[in-house]
Structure formats: structure tokens, C-alpha cells
PDB file of C-alpha atoms in Angstrom:
ATOM      1  CA  MET A   1      16.679   5.062   3.669  1.00 48.00           C
ATOM      2  CA  LYS A   2      14.437   2.057   3.189  1.00 58.00           C
ATOM      3  CA  THR A   3      10.822   3.063   3.561  1.00 73.00           C
ATOM      4  CA  ASN A   4       8.090   0.863   4.942  1.00 79.00           C
ATOM      5  CA  ASP A   5       4.703   1.738   3.445  1.00 86.00           C
ATOM      6  CA  LEU A   6       2.805  -1.292   4.692  1.00 90.00           C
ATOM      7  CA  ILE A   7      -0.151   0.616   6.147  1.00 91.00           C
ATOM      8  CA  LEU A   8      -0.615   2.800   3.088  1.00 91.00           C
ATOM      9  CA  GLN A   9      -0.265  -0.135   0.699  1.00 92.00           C
ATOM     10  CA  THR A  10      -2.695  -2.372   2.569  1.00 93.00           C
ATOM     11  CA  VAL A  11      -5.353   0.320   2.784  1.00 93.00           C
ATOM     12  CA  THR A  12      -4.800   1.197  -0.870  1.00 92.00           C
ATOM     13  CA  LYS A  13      -5.542  -2.406  -1.865  1.00 91.00           C
ATOM     14  CA  VAL A  14      -8.978  -2.150  -0.220  1.00 92.00           C
ATOM     15  CA  VAL A  15      -9.848   1.430  -1.061  1.00 93.00           C
ATOM     16  CA  LEU A  16      -8.838   1.078  -4.712  1.00 92.00           C
ATOM     17  CA  PHE A  17     -11.685  -1.306  -5.440  1.00 92.00           C
ATOM     18  CA  ILE A  18     -14.216   0.887  -3.634  1.00 92.00           C
ATOM     19  CA  ILE A  19     -13.192   3.855  -5.772  1.00 93.00           C
ATOM     20  CA  LEU A  20     -13.215   1.880  -9.023  1.00 93.00           C
ATOM     21  CA  VAL A  21     -16.638   0.352  -8.346  1.00 92.00           C
ATOM     22  CA  PHE A  22     -17.976   3.754  -7.357  1.00 92.00           C
ATOM     23  CA  ALA A  23     -16.586   5.195 -10.611  1.00 93.00           C
ATOM     24  CA  VAL A  24     -18.510   2.611 -12.636  1.00 92.00           C
ATOM     25  CA  PHE A  25     -21.619   3.297 -10.541  1.00 91.00           C
ATOM     26  CA  ILE A  26     -21.316   7.046 -11.178  1.00 91.00           C
ATOM     27  CA  LEU A  27     -20.844   6.398 -14.894  1.00 91.00           C
ATOM     28  CA  ASN A  28     -24.037   4.327 -15.071  1.00 88.00           C
ATOM     29  CA  ALA A  29     -26.071   6.568 -12.741  1.00 87.00           C
ATOM     30  CA  GLY A  30     -25.444   9.661 -14.851  1.00 83.00           C
ATOM     31  CA  HIS A  31     -28.708   9.423 -16.762  1.00 82.00           C
ATOM     32  CA  HIS A  32     -31.093   9.919 -13.846  1.00 84.00           C
ATOM     33  CA  SER A  33     -29.002  11.299 -10.992  1.00 86.00           C
ATOM     34  CA  PRO A  34     -25.821  13.352 -10.614  1.00 89.00           C
ATOM     35  CA  GLY A  35     -22.805  11.728 -12.144  1.00 86.00           C
ATOM     36  CA  GLY A  36     -21.774  10.777 -15.637  1.00 87.00           C
ATOM     37  CA  GLY A  37     -18.717  10.176 -17.720  1.00 89.00           C
ATOM     38  CA  PHE A  38     -16.667  13.136 -16.575  1.00 93.00           C
ATOM     39  CA  VAL A  39     -16.861  12.438 -12.835  1.00 94.00           C
ATOM     40  CA  GLY A  40     -16.456   8.719 -13.424  1.00 94.00           C
ATOM     41  CA  GLY A  41     -13.303   9.341 -15.417  1.00 94.00           C
ATOM     42  CA  LEU A  42     -11.886  11.614 -12.735  1.00 95.00           C
ATOM     43  CA  LEU A  43     -12.666   9.019 -10.045  1.00 94.00           C
ATOM     44  CA  THR A  44     -10.900   6.322 -12.050  1.00 94.00           C
ATOM     45  CA  THR A  45      -7.910   8.611 -12.416  1.00 94.00           C
ATOM     46  CA  SER A  46      -7.873   9.263  -8.679  1.00 94.00           C
ATOM     47  CA  ALA A  47      -7.839   5.523  -8.029  1.00 94.00           C
ATOM     48  CA  PHE A  48      -4.848   5.098 -10.335  1.00 92.00           C
ATOM     49  CA  VAL A  49      -3.107   8.082  -8.736  1.00 92.00           C
ATOM     50  CA  LEU A  50      -3.616   6.521  -5.304  1.00 92.00           C
ATOM     51  CA  LEU A  51      -2.130   3.287  -6.635  1.00 91.00           C
ATOM     52  CA  SER A  52       0.871   5.117  -7.995  1.00 90.00           C
ATOM     53  CA  LEU A  53       1.348   6.996  -4.704  1.00 89.00           C
ATOM     54  CA  ALA A  54       1.386   3.767  -2.716  1.00 90.00           C
ATOM     55  CA  PHE A  55       3.208   1.429  -5.104  1.00 88.00           C
ATOM     56  CA  GLY A  56       4.982   3.635  -7.618  1.00 85.00           C
ATOM     57  CA  MET A  57       4.364   4.523 -11.228  1.00 84.00           C
ATOM     58  CA  GLU A  58       5.764   1.254 -12.572  1.00 84.00           C
ATOM     59  CA  THR A  59       3.050  -0.682 -10.764  1.00 83.00           C
ATOM     60  CA  VAL A  60       0.337   1.375 -12.434  1.00 84.00           C
ATOM     61  CA  GLN A  61       1.839   0.719 -15.835  1.00 85.00           C
ATOM     62  CA  LYS A  62       2.130  -2.976 -14.986  1.00 87.00           C
ATOM     63  CA  ALA A  63      -1.403  -3.223 -13.589  1.00 85.00           C
ATOM     64  CA  VAL A  64      -2.984  -1.209 -16.396  1.00 86.00           C
ATOM     65  CA  PRO A  65      -0.820  -2.052 -19.395  1.00 89.00           C
ATOM     66  CA  VAL A  66      -2.349   0.440 -21.797  1.00 89.00           C
ATOM     67  CA  ASN A  67      -1.069   3.607 -23.350  1.00 89.00           C
ATOM     68  CA  PHE A  68      -3.408   6.280 -22.017  1.00 89.00           C
ATOM     69  CA  ARG A  69      -3.033   8.333 -25.197  1.00 91.00           C
ATOM     70  CA  HIS A  70      -4.692   5.441 -27.020  1.00 93.00           C
ATOM     71  CA  VAL A  71      -7.456   5.404 -24.384  1.00 93.00           C
ATOM     72  CA  MET A  72      -8.064   9.080 -25.072  1.00 93.00           C
ATOM     73  CA  ALA A  73      -8.227   8.443 -28.827  1.00 94.00           C
ATOM     74  CA  LEU A  74     -10.524   5.452 -28.310  1.00 94.00           C
ATOM     75  CA  GLY A  75     -12.913   7.525 -26.193  1.00 94.00           C
ATOM     76  CA  LEU A  76     -13.082  10.282 -28.785  1.00 94.00           C
ATOM     77  CA  SER A  77     -13.707   7.695 -31.524  1.00 94.00           C
ATOM     78  CA  ILE A  78     -16.537   6.090 -29.521  1.00 92.00           C
ATOM     79  CA  ALA A  79     -18.221   9.455 -28.918  1.00 91.00           C
ATOM     80  CA  PHE A  80     -17.834  10.407 -32.570  1.00 91.00           C
ATOM     81  CA  LEU A  81     -19.076   7.064 -33.910  1.00 91.00           C
ATOM     82  CA  CYS A  82     -22.063   7.334 -31.560  1.00 88.00           C
ATOM     83  CA  GLY A  83     -23.009  10.554 -33.354  1.00 86.00           C
ATOM     84  CA  ILE A  84     -22.275   9.094 -36.789  1.00 88.00           C
ATOM     85  CA  GLY A  85     -24.560   6.140 -36.047  1.00 85.00           C
ATOM     86  CA  ALA A  86     -27.548   8.487 -35.933  1.00 84.00           C
ATOM     87  CA  THR A  87     -26.547   9.979 -39.288  1.00 87.00           C
ATOM     88  CA  VAL A  88     -26.439   6.515 -40.845  1.00 87.00           C
ATOM     89  CA  LEU A  89     -30.072   5.968 -39.766  1.00 85.00           C
ATOM     90  CA  GLN A  90     -31.179   9.238 -41.474  1.00 86.00           C
ATOM     91  CA  TYR A  91     -31.383  11.269 -38.253  1.00 86.00           C
ATOM     92  CA  PRO A  92     -29.449  14.476 -37.440  1.00 87.00           C
ATOM     93  CA  PHE A  93     -25.947  14.101 -36.023  1.00 87.00           C
ATOM     94  CA  LEU A  94     -25.856  13.013 -32.340  1.00 84.00           C
ATOM     95  CA  THR A  95     -29.549  12.100 -32.163  1.00 84.00           C
ATOM     96  CA  HIS A  96     -29.981   9.726 -29.227  1.00 83.00           C
ATOM     97  CA  ALA A  97     -32.477   6.959 -28.660  1.00 81.00           C
ATOM     98  CA  PHE A  98     -33.542   4.937 -25.658  1.00 81.00           C
ATOM     99  CA  GLY A  99     -35.587   1.848 -25.067  1.00 77.00           C
ATOM    100  CA  TYR A 100     -36.585  -0.660 -22.448  1.00 81.00           C
ATOM    101  CA  VAL A 101     -34.951  -4.031 -22.936  1.00 77.00           C
ATOM    102  CA  HIS A 102     -35.504  -7.228 -21.010  1.00 78.00           C
ATOM    103  CA  LEU A 103     -32.024  -8.437 -20.078  1.00 75.00           C
ATOM    104  CA  PRO A 104     -31.535 -11.968 -18.723  1.00 76.00           C
ATOM    105  CA  LEU A 105     -29.964 -11.053 -15.384  1.00 74.00           C
ATOM    106  CA  LEU A 106     -31.031  -7.466 -14.760  1.00 74.00           C
ATOM    107  CA  GLY A 107     -34.687  -7.658 -15.823  1.00 73.00           C
ATOM    108  CA  GLU A 108     -36.337  -4.594 -17.307  1.00 77.00           C
ATOM    109  CA  THR A 109     -33.499  -2.194 -18.077  1.00 78.00           C
ATOM    110  CA  GLU A 110     -33.449   1.181 -19.748  1.00 78.00           C
ATOM    111  CA  LEU A 111     -30.712   1.277 -22.370  1.00 80.00           C
ATOM    112  CA  THR A 112     -29.726   4.513 -24.061  1.00 82.00           C
ATOM    113  CA  THR A 113     -27.247   5.442 -26.730  1.00 83.00           C
ATOM    114  CA  ALA A 114     -26.284   8.366 -24.481  1.00 86.00           C
ATOM    115  CA  LEU A 115     -24.512   5.788 -22.311  1.00 88.00           C
ATOM    116  CA  ILE A 116     -22.253   4.944 -25.247  1.00 89.00           C
ATOM    117  CA  PHE A 117     -21.459   8.634 -25.616  1.00 90.00           C
ATOM    118  CA  ASP A 118     -20.821   8.811 -21.872  1.00 92.00           C
ATOM    119  CA  ILE A 119     -18.421   5.880 -22.070  1.00 93.00           C
ATOM    120  CA  GLY A 120     -16.593   7.829 -24.748  1.00 94.00           C
ATOM    121  CA  VAL A 121     -16.396  10.853 -22.426  1.00 93.00           C
ATOM    122  CA  TYR A 122     -15.277   8.569 -19.582  1.00 94.00           C
ATOM    123  CA  LEU A 123     -12.430   7.062 -21.601  1.00 94.00           C
ATOM    124  CA  THR A 124     -11.356  10.464 -22.908  1.00 95.00           C
ATOM    125  CA  VAL A 125     -11.244  12.040 -19.435  1.00 95.00           C
ATOM    126  CA  THR A 126      -9.405   9.049 -17.946  1.00 94.00           C
ATOM    127  CA  GLY A 127      -6.903   9.028 -20.796  1.00 94.00           C
ATOM    128  CA  ALA A 128      -6.298  12.785 -20.754  1.00 94.00           C
ATOM    129  CA  THR A 129      -5.835  13.155 -16.986  1.00 94.00           C
ATOM    130  CA  MET A 130      -3.712  10.004 -16.705  1.00 92.00           C
ATOM    131  CA  THR A 131      -1.543  11.178 -19.605  1.00 91.00           C
ATOM    132  CA  ALA A 132      -1.045  14.553 -17.918  1.00 91.00           C
ATOM    133  CA  ILE A 133      -0.219  13.041 -14.517  1.00 90.00           C
ATOM    134  CA  LEU A 134       2.083  10.310 -15.848  1.00 87.00           C
ATOM    135  CA  THR A 135       3.914  12.761 -18.114  1.00 88.00           C
ATOM    136  CA  ILE A 136       4.516  15.187 -15.265  1.00 87.00           C
ATOM    137  CA  GLY A 137       5.352  12.426 -12.781  1.00 81.00           C
ATOM    138  CA  GLU A 138       7.958  10.684 -14.934  1.00 73.00           C
ATOM    139  CA  ASP A 139      10.005  13.819 -15.452  1.00 60.00           C
ATOM    140  CA  ARG A 140      12.137  13.924 -12.296  1.00 54.00           C
TER     141      ARG A 140
ATOM    142  CA  MET B   1     -38.692   9.000  18.285  1.00 85.00           C
ATOM    143  CA  ILE B   2     -36.804   8.876  15.005  1.00 88.00           C
ATOM    144  CA  ASP B   3     -36.387  12.652  15.215  1.00 90.00           C
ATOM    145  CA  LEU B   4     -34.638  12.202  18.539  1.00 93.00           C
ATOM    146  CA  ILE B   5     -32.240   9.604  17.153  1.00 93.00           C
ATOM    147  CA  VAL B   6     -31.431  11.645  14.051  1.00 94.00           C
ATOM    148  CA  SER B   7     -30.939  14.925  15.866  1.00 95.00           C
ATOM    149  CA  GLY B   8     -28.985  13.190  18.617  1.00 95.00           C
ATOM    150  CA  LEU B   9     -26.588  11.667  16.061  1.00 95.00           C
ATOM    151  CA  ILE B  10     -26.132  14.948  14.224  1.00 95.00           C
ATOM    152  CA  VAL B  11     -25.614  16.958  17.396  1.00 96.00           C
ATOM    153  CA  VAL B  12     -23.052  14.437  18.646  1.00 95.00           C
ATOM    154  CA  GLY B  13     -21.299  14.614  15.282  1.00 95.00           C
ATOM    155  CA  VAL B  14     -21.199  18.402  15.232  1.00 96.00           C
ATOM    156  CA  VAL B  15     -19.980  18.572  18.831  1.00 96.00           C
ATOM    157  CA  PHE B  16     -17.196  16.089  18.139  1.00 95.00           C
ATOM    158  CA  THR B  17     -16.111  17.979  15.031  1.00 95.00           C
ATOM    159  CA  PHE B  18     -16.113  21.197  17.041  1.00 95.00           C
ATOM    160  CA  PHE B  19     -13.979  19.602  19.744  1.00 94.00           C
ATOM    161  CA  GLY B  20     -11.552  18.475  17.072  1.00 94.00           C
ATOM    162  CA  THR B  21     -11.266  22.034  15.817  1.00 94.00           C
ATOM    163  CA  VAL B  22     -10.693  23.345  19.330  1.00 95.00           C
ATOM    164  CA  GLY B  23      -8.012  20.701  19.755  1.00 93.00           C
ATOM    165  CA  LEU B  24      -6.367  21.851  16.534  1.00 92.00           C
ATOM    166  CA  LEU B  25      -6.153  25.366  17.937  1.00 93.00           C
ATOM    167  CA  ARG B  26      -5.212  24.499  21.518  1.00 93.00           C
ATOM    168  CA  PHE B  27      -2.683  21.680  21.301  1.00 92.00           C
ATOM    169  CA  PRO B  28       1.018  22.542  21.203  1.00 90.00           C
ATOM    170  CA  ASP B  29       2.637  20.405  18.471  1.00 89.00           C
ATOM    171  CA  ILE B  30       1.684  18.584  15.278  1.00 90.00           C
ATOM    172  CA  TYR B  31       1.411  15.100  16.813  1.00 90.00           C
ATOM    173  CA  THR B  32      -1.091  16.065  19.502  1.00 91.00           C
ATOM    174  CA  ARG B  33      -2.993  18.117  16.935  1.00 92.00           C
ATOM    175  CA  MET B  34      -3.240  15.187  14.526  1.00 92.00           C
ATOM    176  CA  HIS B  35      -4.390  13.064  17.452  1.00 92.00           C
ATOM    177  CA  ALA B  36      -7.200  15.485  18.295  1.00 92.00           C
ATOM    178  CA  VAL B  37      -8.351  16.303  14.777  1.00 93.00           C
ATOM    179  CA  THR B  38      -8.289  12.823  13.284  1.00 93.00           C
ATOM    180  CA  LYS B  39     -10.081  10.923  16.004  1.00 93.00           C
ATOM    181  CA  SER B  40     -12.761  13.435  16.809  1.00 93.00           C
ATOM    182  CA  SER B  41     -13.577  14.568  13.290  1.00 91.00           C
ATOM    183  CA  THR B  42     -13.642  10.987  11.976  1.00 93.00           C
ATOM    184  CA  LEU B  43     -16.152  10.032  14.638  1.00 94.00           C
ATOM    185  CA  GLY B  44     -18.026  13.310  14.197  1.00 94.00           C
ATOM    186  CA  ILE B  45     -18.447  13.013  10.442  1.00 94.00           C
ATOM    187  CA  MET B  46     -19.382   9.359  10.768  1.00 94.00           C
ATOM    188  CA  CYS B  47     -22.108  10.324  13.252  1.00 95.00           C
ATOM    189  CA  ILE B  48     -23.414  13.046  10.909  1.00 95.00           C
ATOM    190  CA  LEU B  49     -23.505  10.629   7.953  1.00 95.00           C
ATOM    191  CA  LEU B  50     -25.207   7.996  10.084  1.00 94.00           C
ATOM    192  CA  GLY B  51     -27.797  10.567  11.133  1.00 94.00           C
ATOM    193  CA  CYS B  52     -28.438  11.473   7.479  1.00 94.00           C
ATOM    194  CA  MET B  53     -28.753   7.806   6.604  1.00 93.00           C
ATOM    195  CA  THR B  54     -31.237   7.209   9.418  1.00 93.00           C
ATOM    196  CA  TYR B  55     -33.251  10.252   8.353  1.00 93.00           C
ATOM    197  CA  PHE B  56     -33.521   9.185   4.715  1.00 92.00           C
ATOM    198  CA  MET B  57     -34.304   5.624   5.762  1.00 91.00           C
ATOM    199  CA  ALA B  58     -37.085   6.638   8.158  1.00 90.00           C
ATOM    200  CA  GLU B  59     -38.645   9.597   6.356  1.00 87.00           C
ATOM    201  CA  HIS B  60     -38.231   8.667   2.711  1.00 88.00           C
ATOM    202  CA  GLY B  61     -37.736   4.926   2.811  1.00 87.00           C
ATOM    203  CA  VAL B  62     -34.476   5.188   0.879  1.00 86.00           C
ATOM    204  CA  VAL B  63     -31.483   3.184   2.021  1.00 87.00           C
ATOM    205  CA  SER B  64     -28.594   5.312   0.814  1.00 86.00           C
ATOM    206  CA  VAL B  65     -25.707   2.966   0.131  1.00 89.00           C
ATOM    207  CA  LYS B  66     -23.600   5.965  -0.848  1.00 89.00           C
ATOM    208  CA  LEU B  67     -23.726   7.312   2.720  1.00 91.00           C
ATOM    209  CA  LEU B  68     -22.849   3.879   4.091  1.00 92.00           C
ATOM    210  CA  LEU B  69     -19.958   3.704   1.639  1.00 91.00           C
ATOM    211  CA  GLY B  70     -18.895   7.161   2.784  1.00 92.00           C
ATOM    212  CA  ILE B  71     -18.810   6.001   6.399  1.00 94.00           C
ATOM    213  CA  VAL B  72     -16.730   2.935   5.528  1.00 93.00           C
ATOM    214  CA  PHE B  73     -14.440   4.966   3.298  1.00 93.00           C
ATOM    215  CA  LEU B  74     -13.846   7.645   5.922  1.00 93.00           C
ATOM    216  CA  PHE B  75     -13.292   5.039   8.624  1.00 93.00           C
ATOM    217  CA  LEU B  76     -10.641   3.396   6.427  1.00 92.00           C
ATOM    218  CA  THR B  77      -8.823   6.414   5.064  1.00 93.00           C
ATOM    219  CA  ALA B  78      -8.802   9.200   7.672  1.00 93.00           C
ATOM    220  CA  PRO B  79      -6.502   7.394  10.179  1.00 93.00           C
ATOM    221  CA  VAL B  80      -4.151   6.410   7.361  1.00 93.00           C
ATOM    222  CA  GLY B  81      -3.991  10.018   6.220  1.00 93.00           C
ATOM    223  CA  ALA B  82      -3.157  11.129   9.752  1.00 93.00           C
ATOM    224  CA  HIS B  83      -0.526   8.392  10.013  1.00 92.00           C
ATOM    225  CA  MET B  84       1.139   9.497   6.790  1.00 92.00           C
ATOM    226  CA  ILE B  85       1.098  13.179   7.794  1.00 92.00           C
ATOM    227  CA  SER B  86       2.546  12.467  11.232  1.00 90.00           C
ATOM    228  CA  ARG B  87       5.227  10.198   9.801  1.00 89.00           C
ATOM    229  CA  ALA B  88       6.185  12.771   7.194  1.00 88.00           C
ATOM    230  CA  ALA B  89       6.376  15.382   9.952  1.00 88.00           C
ATOM    231  CA  TYR B  90       8.564  13.142  12.120  1.00 86.00           C
ATOM    232  CA  ARG B  91      10.941  12.305   9.315  1.00 83.00           C
ATOM    233  CA  THR B  92      11.345  15.892   8.254  1.00 85.00           C
ATOM    234  CA  GLY B  93      12.290  16.749  11.827  1.00 80.00           C
ATOM    235  CA  VAL B  94       9.274  18.649  13.095  1.00 81.00           C
ATOM    236  CA  PRO B  95      10.018  19.012  16.823  1.00 81.00           C
ATOM    237  CA  LEU B  96       7.955  17.433  19.577  1.00 81.00           C
ATOM    238  CA  TRP B  97       6.418  19.516  22.305  1.00 82.00           C
ATOM    239  CA  GLU B  98       9.163  20.502  24.765  1.00 81.00           C
ATOM    240  CA  HIS B  99       7.426  18.701  27.658  1.00 79.00           C
ATOM    241  CA  SER B 100       7.170  15.375  25.798  1.00 78.00           C
ATOM    242  CA  VAL B 101       8.662  12.579  27.890  1.00 79.00           C
ATOM    243  CA  GLN B 102       9.054   9.732  25.399  1.00 77.00           C
ATOM    244  CA  ASP B 103      10.345   9.402  21.852  1.00 76.00           C
ATOM    245  CA  ASP B 104      10.504   5.724  20.962  1.00 74.00           C
ATOM    246  CA  LEU B 105      11.714   6.290  17.424  1.00 75.00           C
ATOM    247  CA  ALA B 106      14.585   8.538  18.468  1.00 73.00           C
ATOM    248  CA  ASP B 107      17.254   5.803  18.260  1.00 68.00           C
ATOM    249  CA  ASP B 108      16.077   4.348  14.931  1.00 66.00           C
ATOM    250  CA  GLY B 109      17.909   6.886  12.843  1.00 62.00           C
ATOM    251  CA  LYS B 110      14.641   7.713  11.117  1.00 61.00           C
ATOM    252  CA  ARG B 111      14.431  11.186  12.527  1.00 66.00           C
ATOM    253  CA  GLY B 112      15.298  13.867  10.073  1.00 62.00           C
ATOM    254  CA  PRO B 113      17.495  16.851  10.927  1.00 65.00           C
ATOM    255  CA  ARG B 114      15.775  18.833  13.640  1.00 62.00           C
ATOM    256  CA  LEU B 115      14.143  21.983  12.402  1.00 60.00           C
ATOM    257  CA  THR B 116      14.740  25.158  14.278  1.00 54.00           C
ATOM    258  CA  GLU B 117      11.580  26.530  15.783  1.00 49.00           C
TER     259      GLU B 117
END
């Protein structure tokens, strides 16, 4: 039977971007309000799962042409290198720093090295959950 | 004045959600139940979120974009969820209420094998 998923697919096209933008917002808001890398990663995964529900797994792999195992490894490397960077500067492992920088478009912005660590967590969570879901989903 | 608006919105929201729940318990088959629950609880939750947004805007001077995004998100997704559930129910052959008078999709061959009640 030929299925017609027009309503689901059209709404997915709109909702997907809301979820992805909200994931990035949560990732950046984690320093001062609830949120952070873990929730951001889970939200990104949920967006991709919604995409695969509406359009099929092949579309996800076409739209996001990365191997999610590599994403997981990249996230772990970023988090680890963030800790190593403190050791290079003669501080204990995983010492974080923050400072106020004047960026051209955003004005006075607080930048922390904890954000780099959080991006590592974000990539690891996205990679791990997507790997689990894609591995289970492919095996029919 | 702002108290009246906020409490009015929240009371309307809670009452609508309650009516949706009563509809879920009282209606006879899945299609009428989805009809009751989706419409009333979507409107109810949107009213509650709007009341929260008004409260934070008036009392604390914070415009919560997250609540606004929640309203938009719920408005977009809840009817689609109900549509998908009802369609899945129809195609797996969940029976209509015995007093239903019209079944426009009956001749399309999309109806699954009728389940026994």
C-alpha cells in the first residue's frame, strides 16, 4: 500500500529547524541557566529521529552525511583536549578559564573554555544516541 | 488588572484541559476521543502558557521566548500527532462507534481488517 505522509512531512520540515535551533540555544545557555551539552545533544538526536520517522533513515544519512561513531570520537577528543590544554599551561587537568571578549557582532560576550568541553559532551551524546538508534533501526 | 488577565487565561486553560479529559472518558470510540482531547487540551495548554508569559512579562519584565516557542510548537505538532494516531487506528481496523452514519474512506481500500470488539 502506497502511503501518503504529506502532513507529517510538511510539519517535520518546519518543526525540525525549531528543534535544532533550540538545541543550539540550550547548548549555549548551559552556563547560566538550565541546559548544556547533554540536553542539547538529546534534542539534536530527537530532531534527527523525527526526520527519520517522516522521511526514512536514508534521508537522515543523506542529509547528515557523517558516521556518528566518528562524531562520538570527535566529541571525546574535544573534551579530552580541553583538559589537556590546561595541563600545557601549567595548571591542573581540566582547569577552566573565562573572560569577557568584545566580539564584532555580539558585543561584550563571556567566553569560557567550559563551552568547548560542553561541545565535546554535545557531540558525544549526539553520536552515541544516533549510533544506538540507527543500529537498532537498520536491523529489520 | 493584569492579575485578572493572567488568572482568567489560566482558569480557561485548566477548564479546557479538564473538559478534554472528561471527553476522553465519556466518548465512545477512538476518533471522537481524539477529537475531544486534541482540540481542547491544545487550546487549554496554549492558554496556560500564554498566562505564564503574560505573568512573567508584567511582573518580572521578562519576555520569555521559550514559552512563545512552546505555544507555536504545540500549535504545530499536537494536531499532527492526533492525525497520525487516528490514521493509524483507522488503518489497523479500529471500529467506529456503532451509531456512526458516515465513513468516507470506506471504499478506498485503506481500511485494515476489522478488529473484533
